[in-house]
mmCIF file of C-alpha atoms in Angstrom:
data_model
loop_
_atom_site.group_PDB
_atom_site.id
_atom_site.type_symbol
_atom_site.label_atom_id
_atom_site.label_comp_id
_atom_site.label_asym_id
_atom_site.label_seq_id
_atom_site.Cartn_x
_atom_site.Cartn_y
_atom_site.Cartn_z
ATOM 1 C CA UNK R 1165 -16.729 -6.090 -2.763
ATOM 2 C CA UNK R 1166 -15.500 -3.704 -0.102
ATOM 3 C CA UNK R 1167 -15.341 -0.135 -1.250
ATOM 4 C CA UNK R 1168 -13.067 2.535 0.136
ATOM 5 C CA UNK R 1169 -14.029 6.007 -1.014
ATOM 6 C CA UNK R 1170 -11.855 9.076 -0.732
ATOM 7 C CA UNK R 1171 -13.845 12.280 -0.952
ATOM 8 C CA UNK R 1172 -11.578 14.162 -3.349
ATOM 9 C CA UNK R 1173 -9.431 13.016 -6.231
ATOM 10 C CA UNK R 1174 -7.574 16.322 -6.530
ATOM 11 C CA UNK R 1175 -7.230 19.068 -3.965
ATOM 12 C CA UNK R 1176 -5.385 22.394 -3.995
ATOM 13 C CA UNK R 1177 -4.907 24.210 -0.702
ATOM 14 C CA UNK R 1178 -2.955 27.195 0.505
ATOM 15 C CA UNK R 1179 -0.097 27.110 2.981
ATOM 16 C CA UNK R 1180 -1.400 27.388 6.527
ATOM 17 C CA UNK R 1181 -4.901 26.110 5.763
ATOM 18 C CA UNK R 1182 -6.466 23.318 7.796
ATOM 19 C CA UNK R 1183 -7.122 20.411 5.453
ATOM 20 C CA UNK R 1184 -9.411 17.420 5.928
ATOM 21 C CA UNK R 1185 -9.033 14.294 3.823
ATOM 22 C CA UNK R 1186 -11.973 11.970 4.220
ATOM 23 C CA UNK R 1187 -12.088 8.222 3.766
ATOM 24 C CA UNK R 1188 -15.241 6.134 4.022
ATOM 25 C CA UNK R 1189 -15.632 2.355 3.860
ATOM 26 C CA UNK R 1190 -18.852 0.508 3.159
ATOM 27 C CA UNK R 1191 -18.034 -2.586 5.227
ATOM 28 C CA UNK R 1192 -17.674 -3.152 8.950
ATOM 29 C CA UNK R 1193 -13.881 -3.444 8.903
ATOM 30 C CA UNK R 1194 -11.899 -2.570 11.989
ATOM 31 C CA UNK R 1195 -8.568 -1.455 10.566
ATOM 32 C CA UNK R 1196 -8.096 1.695 8.537
ATOM 33 C CA UNK R 1197 -4.873 3.288 7.325
ATOM 34 C CA UNK R 1198 -3.577 6.516 5.826
ATOM 35 C CA UNK R 1199 -0.528 6.324 3.574
ATOM 36 C CA UNK R 1200 1.404 8.983 1.763
ATOM 37 C CA UNK R 1201 2.904 8.137 -1.646
ATOM 38 C CA UNK R 1202 5.895 10.005 -3.042
ATOM 39 C CA UNK R 1203 8.092 9.131 -6.046
ATOM 40 C CA UNK R 1204 11.103 7.071 -5.045
ATOM 41 C CA UNK R 1205 9.798 6.615 -1.514
ATOM 42 C CA UNK R 1206 6.888 4.268 -2.062
ATOM 43 C CA UNK R 1207 4.000 4.358 0.384
ATOM 44 C CA UNK R 1208 4.720 5.472 3.913
ATOM 45 C CA UNK R 1209 2.276 4.987 6.769
ATOM 46 C CA UNK R 1210 1.061 8.167 8.467
ATOM 47 C CA UNK R 1211 -1.547 6.874 10.932
ATOM 48 C CA UNK R 1212 -3.723 3.844 11.388
ATOM 49 C CA UNK R 1213 -6.710 2.897 13.489
ATOM 50 C CA UNK R 1214 -7.715 -0.460 14.934
ATOM 51 C CA UNK R 1215 -11.233 0.581 15.818
ATOM 52 C CA UNK R 1216 -13.440 3.535 16.617
ATOM 53 C CA UNK R 1217 -11.666 6.252 18.606
ATOM 54 C CA UNK R 1218 -8.420 4.280 18.474
ATOM 55 C CA UNK R 1219 -5.393 5.518 16.578
ATOM 56 C CA UNK R 1220 -1.715 4.705 16.285
ATOM 57 C CA UNK R 1221 1.117 6.706 14.799
ATOM 58 C CA UNK R 1222 2.770 5.319 11.743
ATOM 59 C CA UNK R 1223 6.209 6.138 10.389
ATOM 60 C CA UNK R 1224 5.648 9.797 9.454
ATOM 61 C CA UNK R 1225 2.926 11.289 11.715
ATOM 62 C CA UNK R 1226 4.481 14.737 12.112
ATOM 63 C CA UNK R 1227 2.198 17.482 10.853
ATOM 64 C CA UNK R 1228 -0.829 15.197 10.702
ATOM 65 C CA UNK R 1229 -3.611 14.048 12.984
ATOM 66 C CA UNK R 1230 -6.545 11.695 12.484
ATOM 67 C CA UNK R 1231 -10.092 11.230 13.654
ATOM 68 C CA UNK R 1232 -12.229 8.114 13.787
ATOM 69 C CA UNK R 1233 -15.541 8.861 15.439
ATOM 70 C CA UNK R 1234 -17.465 6.248 13.472
ATOM 71 C CA UNK R 1235 -16.268 2.883 12.236
ATOM 72 C CA UNK R 1236 -16.848 3.689 8.575
ATOM 73 C CA UNK R 1237 -15.004 7.017 8.469
ATOM 74 C CA UNK R 1238 -11.316 7.774 8.984
ATOM 75 C CA UNK R 1239 -10.227 11.365 8.490
ATOM 76 C CA UNK R 1240 -6.714 12.684 7.987
ATOM 77 C CA UNK R 1241 -6.162 16.248 9.170
ATOM 78 C CA UNK R 1242 -3.393 18.604 8.191
ATOM 79 C CA UNK R 1243 -3.567 21.209 10.948
ATOM 80 C CA UNK R 1244 -1.563 23.801 9.016
ATOM 81 C CA UNK R 1245 -0.759 22.672 5.503
ATOM 82 C CA UNK R 1246 2.773 23.159 4.241
ATOM 83 C CA UNK R 1247 4.275 22.760 0.772
ATOM 84 C CA UNK R 1248 6.191 19.646 1.851
ATOM 85 C CA UNK R 1249 2.827 17.952 2.393
ATOM 86 C CA UNK R 1250 2.134 18.104 -1.329
ATOM 87 C CA UNK R 1251 1.701 14.429 -2.134
ATOM 88 C CA UNK R 1252 -0.640 11.592 -3.002
ATOM 89 C CA UNK R 1253 -2.626 10.306 -0.031
ATOM 90 C CA UNK R 1254 -4.065 6.802 -0.021
ATOM 91 C CA UNK R 1255 -6.565 5.369 2.429
ATOM 92 C CA UNK R 1256 -6.888 1.630 2.979
ATOM 93 C CA UNK R 1257 -8.883 -0.717 5.156
ATOM 94 C CA UNK R 1258 -8.688 -4.291 6.324
ATOM 95 C CA UNK R 1259 -10.723 -6.656 8.427
ATOM 96 C CA UNK R 1260 -9.167 -7.111 11.871
ATOM 97 C CA UNK R 1261 -7.253 -10.178 13.026
ATOM 98 C CA UNK R 1262 -3.909 -11.852 12.297
ATOM 99 C CA UNK R 1263 -5.075 -13.673 9.207
ATOM 100 C CA UNK R 1264 -4.534 -11.934 5.935
ATOM 101 C CA UNK R 1265 -7.972 -10.813 4.844
ATOM 102 C CA UNK R 1266 -6.555 -8.436 2.292
ATOM 103 C CA UNK R 1267 -6.396 -4.693 2.076
ATOM 104 C CA UNK R 1268 -8.691 -2.493 0.024
ATOM 105 C CA UNK R 1269 -7.367 0.858 -1.122
ATOM 106 C CA UNK R 1270 -9.102 4.044 -2.138
ATOM 107 C CA UNK R 1271 -8.227 5.767 -5.401
ATOM 108 C CA UNK R 1272 -6.106 8.392 -3.726
ATOM 109 C CA UNK R 1273 -6.235 12.142 -3.215
ATOM 110 C CA UNK R 1274 -3.566 14.178 -4.922
ATOM 111 C CA UNK R 1275 -3.020 17.172 -2.676
ATOM 112 C CA UNK R 1276 -1.142 20.250 -3.803
ATOM 113 C CA UNK R 1277 -0.246 22.879 -1.214
ATOM 114 C CA UNK R 1278 0.649 26.254 -2.739
ATOM 115 C CA UNK Y 1395 11.869 -2.363 12.063
ATOM 116 C CA UNK Y 1396 11.015 -4.119 8.881
ATOM 117 C CA UNK Y 1397 12.229 -2.632 5.614
ATOM 118 C CA UNK Y 1398 11.449 -3.447 2.020
ATOM 119 C CA UNK Y 1399 13.784 -2.498 -0.835
ATOM 120 C CA UNK Y 1400 13.130 -2.410 -4.559
ATOM 121 C CA UNK Y 1401 16.377 -1.589 -6.307
ATOM 122 C CA UNK Y 1402 14.924 -1.076 -9.795
ATOM 123 C CA UNK Y 1403 13.117 2.264 -10.080
ATOM 124 C CA UNK Y 1404 12.227 1.529 -13.726
ATOM 125 C CA UNK Y 1405 12.037 -1.536 -15.913
ATOM 126 C CA UNK Y 1406 10.887 -2.121 -19.458
ATOM 127 C CA UNK Y 1407 9.880 -5.211 -21.386
ATOM 128 C CA UNK Y 1408 8.709 -6.052 -24.854
ATOM 129 C CA UNK Y 1409 5.177 -7.260 -25.249
ATOM 130 C CA UNK Y 1410 4.978 -11.080 -24.931
ATOM 131 C CA UNK Y 1411 8.385 -11.246 -23.220
ATOM 132 C CA UNK Y 1412 9.162 -12.075 -19.584
ATOM 133 C CA UNK Y 1413 10.341 -9.618 -16.967
ATOM 134 C CA UNK Y 1414 11.431 -10.046 -13.350
ATOM 135 C CA UNK Y 1415 11.069 -7.363 -10.696
ATOM 136 C CA UNK Y 1416 13.297 -7.597 -7.635
ATOM 137 C CA UNK Y 1417 12.478 -7.103 -3.975
ATOM 138 C CA UNK Y 1418 14.450 -7.698 -0.806
ATOM 139 C CA UNK Y 1419 13.289 -7.237 2.748
ATOM 140 C CA UNK Y 1420 14.651 -7.279 6.237
ATOM 141 C CA UNK Y 1421 12.900 -8.852 9.210
ATOM 142 C CA UNK Y 1422 13.636 -10.873 12.311
ATOM 143 C CA UNK Y 1423 10.254 -12.603 12.145
ATOM 144 C CA UNK Y 1424 9.924 -16.195 10.990
ATOM 145 C CA UNK Y 1425 6.340 -15.938 9.810
ATOM 146 C CA UNK Y 1426 4.964 -13.104 7.725
ATOM 147 C CA UNK Y 1427 3.205 -12.254 4.474
ATOM 148 C CA UNK Y 1428 4.698 -10.805 1.309
ATOM 149 C CA UNK Y 1429 2.763 -9.126 -1.463
ATOM 150 C CA UNK Y 1430 3.098 -7.582 -4.876
ATOM 151 C CA UNK Y 1431 0.690 -4.765 -5.655
ATOM 152 C CA UNK Y 1432 0.110 -3.113 -9.008
ATOM 153 C CA UNK Y 1433 -0.857 0.547 -9.364
ATOM 154 C CA UNK Y 1434 -1.935 1.546 -12.880
ATOM 155 C CA UNK Y 1435 -2.476 5.188 -13.893
ATOM 156 C CA UNK Y 1436 -5.968 4.978 -12.412
ATOM 157 C CA UNK Y 1437 -4.144 4.847 -9.020
ATOM 158 C CA UNK Y 1438 -6.206 1.925 -7.796
ATOM 159 C CA UNK Y 1439 -3.918 -0.459 -5.923
ATOM 160 C CA UNK Y 1440 -4.512 -4.014 -7.093
ATOM 161 C CA UNK Y 1441 -3.205 -7.095 -5.313
ATOM 162 C CA UNK Y 1442 -1.221 -9.169 -7.806
ATOM 163 C CA UNK Y 1443 0.053 -12.022 -5.671
ATOM 164 C CA UNK Y 1444 0.568 -13.024 -2.053
ATOM 165 C CA UNK Y 1445 3.046 -15.346 -0.358
ATOM 166 C CA UNK Y 1446 2.937 -16.756 3.156
ATOM 167 C CA UNK Y 1447 6.431 -17.163 4.543
ATOM 168 C CA UNK Y 1448 5.815 -20.562 6.114
ATOM 169 C CA UNK Y 1449 4.868 -22.003 2.735
ATOM 170 C CA UNK Y 1450 7.817 -23.339 0.754
ATOM 171 C CA UNK Y 1451 5.968 -23.354 -2.535
ATOM 172 C CA UNK Y 1452 6.192 -20.221 -4.648
ATOM 173 C CA UNK Y 1453 2.860 -18.535 -5.284
ATOM 174 C CA UNK Y 1454 1.491 -18.362 -8.831
ATOM 175 C CA UNK Y 1455 -1.406 -16.415 -10.320
ATOM 176 C CA UNK Y 1456 -1.819 -17.013 -14.051
ATOM 177 C CA UNK Y 1457 1.067 -15.134 -15.743
ATOM 178 C CA UNK Y 1458 2.449 -13.887 -12.443
ATOM 179 C CA UNK Y 1459 4.739 -15.943 -10.243
ATOM 180 C CA UNK Y 1460 7.186 -15.261 -7.451
ATOM 181 C CA UNK Y 1461 10.604 -16.570 -6.516
ATOM 182 C CA UNK Y 1462 10.582 -16.571 -2.729
ATOM 183 C CA UNK Y 1463 13.987 -17.135 -1.159
ATOM 184 C CA UNK Y 1464 13.410 -16.979 2.585
ATOM 185 C CA UNK Y 1465 17.008 -17.349 3.698
ATOM 186 C CA UNK Y 1466 18.128 -14.625 1.304
ATOM 187 C CA UNK Y 1467 15.067 -12.488 2.167
ATOM 188 C CA UNK Y 1468 14.316 -12.073 -1.489
ATOM 189 C CA UNK Y 1469 10.903 -11.968 -3.168
ATOM 190 C CA UNK Y 1470 10.974 -11.349 -6.916
ATOM 191 C CA UNK Y 1471 7.990 -11.139 -9.261
ATOM 192 C CA UNK Y 1472 8.080 -12.725 -12.685
ATOM 193 C CA UNK Y 1473 5.611 -11.598 -15.326
ATOM 194 C CA UNK Y 1474 5.371 -13.950 -18.283
ATOM 195 C CA UNK Y 1475 3.915 -13.104 -21.693
ATOM 196 C CA UNK Y 1476 3.836 -9.406 -20.795
ATOM 197 C CA UNK Y 1477 0.819 -7.456 -21.973
ATOM 198 C CA UNK Y 1478 0.305 -3.735 -22.505
ATOM 199 C CA UNK Y 1479 -2.091 -3.745 -19.564
ATOM 200 C CA UNK Y 1480 0.723 -4.846 -17.269
ATOM 201 C CA UNK Y 1481 2.291 -1.388 -17.520
ATOM 202 C CA UNK Y 1482 2.058 0.094 -14.035
ATOM 203 C CA UNK Y 1483 3.936 0.883 -10.854
ATOM 204 C CA UNK Y 1484 4.619 -2.291 -8.905
ATOM 205 C CA UNK Y 1485 5.097 -2.307 -5.152
ATOM 206 C CA UNK Y 1486 6.479 -5.067 -2.995
ATOM 207 C CA UNK Y 1487 5.048 -5.138 0.535
ATOM 208 C CA UNK Y 1488 5.552 -6.986 3.809
ATOM 209 C CA UNK Y 1489 3.294 -7.637 6.753
ATOM 210 C CA UNK Y 1490 3.764 -9.472 10.008
ATOM 211 C CA UNK Y 1491 1.155 -12.077 10.890
ATOM 212 C CA UNK Y 1492 0.174 -10.503 14.219
ATOM 213 C CA UNK Y 1493 -3.192 -8.836 14.470
ATOM 214 C CA UNK Y 1494 -3.216 -5.164 13.558
ATOM 215 C CA UNK Y 1495 0.057 -5.289 11.675
ATOM 216 C CA UNK Y 1496 0.364 -2.894 8.846
ATOM 217 C CA UNK Y 1497 1.808 -3.152 5.341
ATOM 218 C CA UNK Y 1498 5.333 -1.885 4.786
ATOM 219 C CA UNK Y 1499 6.034 -0.993 1.166
ATOM 220 C CA UNK Y 1500 9.086 -0.796 -1.035
ATOM 221 C CA UNK Y 1501 9.919 2.207 -3.191
ATOM 222 C CA UNK Y 1502 8.187 0.865 -6.269
ATOM 223 C CA UNK Y 1503 9.244 -0.169 -9.786
ATOM 224 C CA UNK Y 1504 7.720 1.538 -12.814
ATOM 225 C CA UNK Y 1505 7.168 -1.070 -15.515
ATOM 226 C CA UNK Y 1506 6.852 -0.036 -19.147
ATOM 227 C CA UNK Y 1507 5.618 -2.534 -21.725
ATOM 228 C CA UNK Y 1508 6.720 -1.777 -25.288
ATOM 229 C CA UNK Y 1509 4.543 -2.926 -28.200
#
């Protein structure tokens, strides 16, 4: 089975800090995604990547950036954390192509910005 | 842009009873995928069931089945013989069939199963 591992389950950061959320997959899948989950809003897409060094903005990219230097790792960066970025962050991956190969999700990182 | 709407923030059901979770979506595409995901307290998103829009037949997975009404853009999930382990947040999701398309999620429905 494909595994998607998020480096931290819980994280507490201070306002203004630079925050890195790491996501690593153990398969050679092209597509990787970062979602943010908030009560009443479901999951909203922040950024996604089709392949190494490629990235696309999702629905709510403001305040975030991403990095994908290697195929297995997709990092979400909060350049200057703010309290409104307190949320659950979920990483997911998927094999490329139009067919539905299924998504695999990580277990999430609950980030609190104080 | 595609949107997915779940109008029931919370639902409850008695153990062994049947419950239906609602989902509507908006798209101009004729072919697409629809999904129901389950997220228990462990946070791990689990695929419950998948429907391909070009297939008329409603998908079924054991106690889980869908009522897919393409013209009405409705995709409800029926859970039969509810079990305590079914308690979770349920998300409806949509995806176009084109390569690289991403999942668009609804707001979620929190399901409680009462013993």
